[in-house]
Amino acid sequence: MKEEQDYLKDIAEIRSMMERSSKFLSLSGWAGILAGTYALVGAWIAHSLLKFRPDEFFYSYSNLINVLLTAAGVLGLALVSALLDSRRKANKREESAWNATSRRLLVSMAVPLFAGGILIFILISNGLIGLAAPLTLLFYGLALYNAGHFTIKEVRVMGFVQMLLGLLNAFFVGYGLLFWAIGFGVVHVLYGIYMHFRYER
Amino acid sequence: MKVSFDDLHKAFESRVRLGIMSALAVNDTLDFTALKEFLDVTDGNLATHIKKLEKEGFIEVEKSFIDNKPNTKYSMTKEGKKAFDDHLKVLETIINARK
């Protein structure tokens, strides 16, 4: 015969299994803070050093390759940080970061990001460089909104914020990279700080 | 409602089986590998528990091939869902009664 404690343990186990098997929880606030910082540095490099200041959808700019390299660098660093951080946090929880939930999370993000990425590439090669920043925000927002099904609900809220910033950015193209820096930089940092205080202390 | 420990289904005595049912309660389907990762048990151990739940009619198995490799997907049956919900209710009652 089981004791009362055993039943309490059963319930705790049921709860933890339901959460673990449906939500990916191994992403810490630090990944957000780091990603935001890379984005702010990247936006600064593009704006101040490369003088990349799109003000219309059709924007002619000769040094595009350097801007794209900067963007790729920001993306690469952010991804590496997120992966390493997830692995560290998963190890601490004695789980594997690579499981059915994280695979679903990645697929749900990858679909809108691939579609958006290809569209943005086509637009850029046709001179619509001013649309790159608003559309990266918009598609990233969609990806986050999708991913919110498989992780904490705050990610969906962040998705909405990114979509809104993307649309505003498309409306006020004259502000160039400002909205992009707010979305990928400031929002990520704020989200990271929030996560850190809400879930990690 | 009067409940006793006899109302707790024998199939859920094992924590592994309880874990399988919990995971399937919140996922439409899960394959063998996914269950193994979540539960952290050996292949043989998991297979035994799955067979028991299958025999009770609580879970369904769907076998298919992906790239010529066998892929087995598990899902909860209606009876399984009912038995699991009932089990949770009994657990709740037992704990509330002892407060």
GROMACS .gro file of C-alpha atoms in nm:
model
  300
    1MET     CA    1   0.000   0.000   0.000
    2LYS     CA    2   0.128   0.342  -0.093
    3GLU     CA    3   0.163   0.618   0.162
    4GLU     CA    4   0.020   0.967   0.133
    5GLN     CA    5   0.361   1.102   0.043
    6ASP     CA    6   0.371   0.863  -0.250
    7TYR     CA    7   0.048   1.006  -0.387
    8LEU     CA    8   0.180   1.358  -0.353
    9LYS     CA    9   0.491   1.245  -0.537
   10ASP     CA   10   0.274   1.086  -0.806
   11ILE     CA   11   0.095   1.415  -0.860
   12ALA     CA   12   0.421   1.609  -0.871
   13GLU     CA   13   0.553   1.360  -1.124
   14ILE     CA   14   0.241   1.387  -1.343
   15ARG     CA   15   0.264   1.764  -1.340
   16SER     CA   16   0.633   1.773  -1.421
   17MET     CA   17   0.595   1.518  -1.702
   18MET     CA   18   0.308   1.711  -1.860
   19GLU     CA   19   0.513   2.029  -1.852
   20ARG     CA   20   0.836   1.870  -1.969
   21SER     CA   21   0.675   1.684  -2.257
   22SER     CA   22   0.483   1.982  -2.390
   23LYS     CA   23   0.692   2.290  -2.313
   24PHE     CA   24   1.056   2.367  -2.374
   25LEU     CA   25   1.179   2.545  -2.063
   26SER     CA   26   1.554   2.533  -2.102
   27LEU     CA   27   1.606   2.878  -2.247
   28SER     CA   28   1.736   3.127  -1.996
   29GLY     CA   29   1.719   3.502  -1.975
   30TRP     CA   30   2.090   3.526  -2.046
   31ALA     CA   31   2.041   3.410  -2.404
   32GLY     CA   32   1.796   3.698  -2.458
   33ILE     CA   33   2.024   3.955  -2.300
   34LEU     CA   34   2.320   3.839  -2.511
   35ALA     CA   35   2.118   3.827  -2.835
   36GLY     CA   36   1.987   4.177  -2.768
   37THR     CA   37   2.335   4.310  -2.705
   38TYR     CA   38   2.471   4.160  -3.030
   39ALA     CA   39   2.179   4.316  -3.220
   40LEU     CA   40   2.243   4.661  -3.068
   41VAL     CA   41   2.613   4.640  -3.156
   42GLY     CA   42   2.523   4.518  -3.507
   43ALA     CA   43   2.275   4.801  -3.559
   44TRP     CA   44   2.535   5.052  -3.440
   45ILE     CA   45   2.797   4.910  -3.680
   46ALA     CA   46   2.553   4.928  -3.973
   47HIS     CA   47   2.436   5.278  -3.888
   48SER     CA   48   2.756   5.451  -3.779
   49LEU     CA   49   3.042   5.263  -3.941
   50LEU     CA   50   2.881   5.141  -4.263
   51LYS     CA   51   2.647   5.442  -4.297
   52PHE     CA   52   2.360   5.206  -4.379
   53ARG     CA   53   2.056   5.431  -4.338
   54PRO     CA   54   1.763   5.310  -4.549
   55ASP     CA   55   1.491   5.575  -4.576
   56GLU     CA   56   1.277   5.432  -4.858
   57PHE     CA   57   1.178   5.086  -4.979
   58PHE     CA   58   1.399   5.134  -5.284
   59TYR     CA   59   1.729   5.225  -5.129
   60SER     CA   60   2.052   5.213  -5.321
   61TYR     CA   61   2.351   5.119  -5.117
   62SER     CA   62   2.688   5.008  -5.243
   63ASN     CA   63   2.830   4.834  -4.938
   64LEU     CA   64   2.546   4.585  -4.896
   65ILE     CA   65   2.774   4.284  -4.854
   66ASN     CA   66   2.920   4.428  -4.532
   67VAL     CA   67   2.575   4.494  -4.389
   68LEU     CA   68   2.471   4.139  -4.472
   69LEU     CA   69   2.789   4.004  -4.311
   70THR     CA   70   2.716   4.208  -3.998
   71ALA     CA   71   2.360   4.074  -3.989
   72ALA     CA   72   2.487   3.717  -4.037
   73GLY     CA   73   2.737   3.772  -3.755
   74VAL     CA   74   2.465   3.894  -3.519
   75LEU     CA   75   2.242   3.599  -3.610
   76GLY     CA   76   2.523   3.346  -3.577
   77LEU     CA   77   2.638   3.474  -3.236
   78ALA     CA   78   2.280   3.487  -3.107
   79LEU     CA   79   2.213   3.129  -3.220
   80VAL     CA   80   2.536   2.994  -3.069
   81SER     CA   81   2.463   3.171  -2.739
   82ALA     CA   82   2.106   3.036  -2.731
   83LEU     CA   83   2.223   2.680  -2.805
   84LEU     CA   84   2.503   2.684  -2.546
   85ASP     CA   85   2.279   2.841  -2.285
   86SER     CA   86   1.998   2.590  -2.345
   87ARG     CA   87   2.242   2.305  -2.311
   88ARG     CA   88   2.380   2.446  -1.989
   89LYS     CA   89   2.035   2.497  -1.839
   90ALA     CA   90   1.910   2.156  -1.954
   91ASN     CA   91   2.215   1.988  -1.801
   92LYS     CA   92   2.144   2.162  -1.475
   93ARG     CA   93   1.789   2.026  -1.480
   94GLU     CA   94   1.932   1.686  -1.575
   95GLU     CA   95   1.739   1.680  -1.899
   96SER     CA   96   1.840   1.670  -2.258
   97ALA     CA   97   1.805   1.998  -2.449
   98TRP     CA   98   1.747   1.800  -2.767
   99ASN     CA   99   1.412   1.626  -2.721
  100ALA     CA  100   1.073   1.598  -2.887
  101THR     CA  101   0.963   1.936  -2.750
  102SER     CA  102   1.269   2.132  -2.857
  103ARG     CA  103   1.252   1.971  -3.202
  104ARG     CA  104   0.891   2.085  -3.241
  105LEU     CA  105   0.984   2.431  -3.114
  106LEU     CA  106   1.261   2.460  -3.373
  107VAL     CA  107   1.040   2.339  -3.659
  108SER     CA  108   0.763   2.581  -3.562
  109MET     CA  109   1.014   2.867  -3.577
  110ALA     CA  110   1.198   2.748  -3.886
  111VAL     CA  111   0.892   2.743  -4.114
  112PRO     CA  112   0.807   3.117  -4.103
  113LEU     CA  113   1.176   3.211  -4.085
  114PHE     CA  114   1.264   3.018  -4.403
  115ALA     CA  115   0.968   3.155  -4.596
  116GLY     CA  116   1.047   3.508  -4.478
  117GLY     CA  117   1.420   3.472  -4.537
  118ILE     CA  118   1.371   3.368  -4.898
  119LEU     CA  119   1.123   3.652  -4.960
  120ILE     CA  120   1.359   3.909  -4.807
  121PHE     CA  121   1.647   3.776  -5.017
  122ILE     CA  122   1.439   3.817  -5.335
  123LEU     CA  123   1.332   4.170  -5.238
  124ILE     CA  124   1.688   4.276  -5.154
  125SER     CA  125   1.818   4.149  -5.487
  126ASN     CA  126   1.552   4.364  -5.653
  127GLY     CA  127   1.664   4.676  -5.472
  128LEU     CA  128   1.394   4.681  -5.205
  129ILE     CA  129   1.657   4.709  -4.934
  130GLY     CA  130   1.440   4.931  -4.715
  131LEU     CA  131   1.201   4.641  -4.661
  132ALA     CA  132   1.465   4.412  -4.511
  133ALA     CA  133   1.446   4.550  -4.155
  134PRO     CA  134   1.062   4.562  -4.126
  135LEU     CA  135   1.020   4.218  -4.279
  136THR     CA  136   1.283   4.048  -4.062
  137LEU     CA  137   1.095   4.186  -3.759
  138LEU     CA  138   0.759   4.074  -3.896
  139PHE     CA  139   0.866   3.719  -3.980
  140TYR     CA  140   1.062   3.684  -3.657
  141GLY     CA  141   0.747   3.790  -3.473
  142LEU     CA  142   0.546   3.524  -3.655
  143ALA     CA  143   0.810   3.262  -3.570
  144LEU     CA  144   0.800   3.358  -3.201
  145TYR     CA  145   0.422   3.356  -3.198
  146ASN     CA  146   0.429   3.003  -3.340
  147ALA     CA  147   0.700   2.892  -3.099
  148GLY     CA  148   0.496   3.019  -2.806
  149HIS     CA  149   0.286   2.703  -2.829
  150PHE     CA  150   0.583   2.497  -2.716
  151THR     CA  151   0.741   2.715  -2.449
  152ILE     CA  152   0.645   2.976  -2.191
  153LYS     CA  153   0.358   3.202  -2.297
  154GLU     CA  154   0.565   3.521  -2.272
  155VAL     CA  155   0.730   3.425  -2.602
  156ARG     CA  156   0.396   3.480  -2.778
  157VAL     CA  157   0.374   3.829  -2.631
  158MET     CA  158   0.725   3.902  -2.757
  159GLY     CA  159   0.613   3.774  -3.100
  160PHE     CA  160   0.329   4.027  -3.106
  161VAL     CA  161   0.565   4.308  -3.006
  162GLN     CA  162   0.808   4.217  -3.286
  163MET     CA  163   0.528   4.204  -3.545
  164LEU     CA  164   0.399   4.541  -3.431
  165LEU     CA  165   0.748   4.694  -3.452
  166GLY     CA  166   0.793   4.543  -3.799
  167LEU     CA  167   0.470   4.698  -3.923
  168LEU     CA  168   0.557   5.035  -3.769
  169ASN     CA  169   0.899   5.008  -3.929
  170ALA     CA  170   0.738   4.952  -4.270
  171PHE     CA  171   0.522   5.258  -4.213
  172PHE     CA  172   0.807   5.480  -4.093
  173VAL     CA  173   1.089   5.360  -4.319
  174GLY     CA  174   1.262   5.693  -4.264
  175TYR     CA  175   1.364   5.580  -3.918
  176GLY     CA  176   1.576   5.313  -4.081
  177LEU     CA  177   1.728   5.077  -3.834
  178LEU     CA  178   1.578   5.234  -3.523
  179PHE     CA  179   1.281   4.997  -3.503
  180TRP     CA  180   1.503   4.703  -3.588
  181ALA     CA  181   1.739   4.797  -3.302
  182ILE     CA  182   1.443   4.830  -3.064
  183GLY     CA  183   1.296   4.493  -3.168
  184PHE     CA  184   1.604   4.275  -3.188
  185GLY     CA  185   1.803   4.472  -2.933
  186VAL     CA  186   1.599   4.639  -2.661
  187VAL     CA  187   1.307   4.390  -2.662
  188HIS     CA  188   1.543   4.092  -2.632
  189VAL     CA  189   1.734   4.251  -2.345
  190LEU     CA  190   1.411   4.342  -2.161
  191TYR     CA  191   1.273   3.993  -2.220
  192GLY     CA  192   1.597   3.841  -2.090
  193ILE     CA  193   1.593   4.053  -1.775
  194TYR     CA  194   1.225   3.970  -1.717
  195MET     CA  195   1.293   3.597  -1.764
  196HIS     CA  196   1.587   3.609  -1.530
  197PHE     CA  197   1.390   3.766  -1.246
  198ARG     CA  198   1.066   3.579  -1.309
  199TYR     CA  199   1.194   3.224  -1.353
  200GLU     CA  200   1.554   3.197  -1.247
  201ARG     CA  201   1.585   3.327  -0.897
  202MET     CA  202  -1.828   1.064  -0.307
  203LYS     CA  203  -1.671   0.787  -0.113
  204VAL     CA  204  -1.338   0.678  -0.248
  205SER     CA  205  -1.100   0.412  -0.141
  206PHE     CA  206  -0.760   0.306  -0.258
  207ASP     CA  207  -0.929   0.026  -0.452
  208ASP     CA  208  -1.053   0.290  -0.694
  209LEU     CA  209  -0.697   0.360  -0.804
  210HIS     CA  210  -0.633   0.167  -1.119
  211LYS     CA  211  -0.364  -0.097  -1.090
  212ALA     CA  212  -0.220   0.007  -1.423
  213PHE     CA  213  -0.110   0.338  -1.273
  214GLU     CA  214   0.076   0.193  -0.979
  215SER     CA  215   0.403   0.215  -1.163
  216ARG     CA  216   0.550   0.561  -1.195
  217VAL     CA  217   0.678   0.482  -1.544
  218ARG     CA  218   0.327   0.400  -1.664
  219LEU     CA  219   0.195   0.709  -1.493
  220GLY     CA  220   0.464   0.908  -1.674
  221ILE     CA  221   0.374   0.758  -2.012
  222MET     CA  222   0.008   0.849  -1.959
  223SER     CA  223   0.095   1.203  -1.841
  224ALA     CA  224   0.309   1.266  -2.148
  225LEU     CA  225   0.043   1.128  -2.382
  226ALA     CA  226  -0.226   1.335  -2.209
  227VAL     CA  227  -0.070   1.656  -2.337
  228ASN     CA  228   0.066   1.529  -2.672
  229ASP     CA  229  -0.145   1.387  -2.956
  230THR     CA  230   0.121   1.132  -3.041
  231LEU     CA  231   0.473   1.055  -2.925
  232ASP     CA  232   0.720   0.807  -3.070
  233PHE     CA  233   0.920   0.552  -2.874
  234THR     CA  234   1.237   0.765  -2.869
  235ALA     CA  235   1.055   1.072  -2.739
  236LEU     CA  236   0.896   0.874  -2.457
  237LYS     CA  237   1.230   0.720  -2.372
  238GLU     CA  238   1.394   1.062  -2.350
  239PHE     CA  239   1.121   1.209  -2.131
  240LEU     CA  240   1.110   0.912  -1.894
  241ASP     CA  241   1.479   0.834  -1.890
  242VAL     CA  242   1.433   0.455  -1.889
  243THR     CA  243   1.585   0.170  -2.088
  244ASP     CA  244   1.431   0.035  -2.411
  245GLY     CA  245   1.328  -0.292  -2.249
  246ASN     CA  246   1.176  -0.128  -1.945
  247LEU     CA  247   0.974   0.115  -2.154
  248ALA     CA  248   0.858  -0.159  -2.391
  249THR     CA  249   0.726  -0.369  -2.101
  250HIS     CA  250   0.527  -0.082  -1.955
  251ILE     CA  251   0.391   0.019  -2.294
  252LYS     CA  252   0.276  -0.337  -2.358
  253LYS     CA  253   0.088  -0.340  -2.030
  254LEU     CA  254  -0.091  -0.014  -2.108
  255GLU     CA  255  -0.166  -0.140  -2.456
  256LYS     CA  256  -0.320  -0.457  -2.313
  257GLU     CA  257  -0.544  -0.245  -2.089
  258GLY     CA  258  -0.660  -0.062  -2.400
  259PHE     CA  259  -0.529   0.269  -2.267
  260ILE     CA  260  -0.287   0.347  -2.547
  261GLU     CA  261  -0.286   0.292  -2.920
  262VAL     CA  262   0.007   0.201  -3.137
  263GLU     CA  263   0.055   0.311  -3.495
  264LYS     CA  264   0.340   0.153  -3.684
  265SER     CA  265   0.480   0.306  -3.999
  266PHE     CA  266   0.804   0.338  -4.189
  267ILE     CA  267   1.004   0.656  -4.234
  268ASP     CA  268   1.294   0.618  -4.481
  269ASN     CA  269   1.262   0.241  -4.443
  270LYS     CA  270   1.312   0.267  -4.070
  271PRO     CA  271   1.032   0.152  -3.844
  272ASN     CA  272   0.862   0.433  -3.658
  273THR     CA  273   0.614   0.361  -3.380
  274LYS     CA  274   0.379   0.627  -3.260
  275TYR     CA  275   0.177   0.604  -2.943
  276SER     CA  276  -0.139   0.788  -2.850
  277MET     CA  277  -0.397   0.772  -2.575
  278THR     CA  278  -0.729   0.599  -2.639
  279LYS     CA  279  -1.062   0.734  -2.516
  280GLU     CA  280  -1.069   0.469  -2.243
  281GLY     CA  281  -0.715   0.562  -2.147
  282LYS     CA  282  -0.808   0.928  -2.117
  283LYS     CA  283  -1.108   0.842  -1.900
  284ALA     CA  284  -0.908   0.608  -1.676
  285PHE     CA  285  -0.633   0.869  -1.638
  286ASP     CA  286  -0.881   1.147  -1.553
  287ASP     CA  287  -1.053   0.920  -1.300
  288HIS     CA  288  -0.718   0.836  -1.148
  289LEU     CA  289  -0.636   1.205  -1.107
  290LYS     CA  290  -0.974   1.265  -0.944
  291VAL     CA  291  -0.919   0.985  -0.692
  292LEU     CA  292  -0.570   1.114  -0.612
  293GLU     CA  293  -0.715   1.459  -0.556
  294THR     CA  294  -0.988   1.327  -0.327
  295ILE     CA  295  -0.744   1.121  -0.122
  296ILE     CA  296  -0.517   1.417  -0.067
  297ASN     CA  297  -0.799   1.659   0.011
  298ALA     CA  298  -0.949   1.415   0.259
  299ARG     CA  299  -0.625   1.398   0.456
  300LYS     CA  300  -0.562   1.767   0.489
   0.00000   0.00000   0.00000
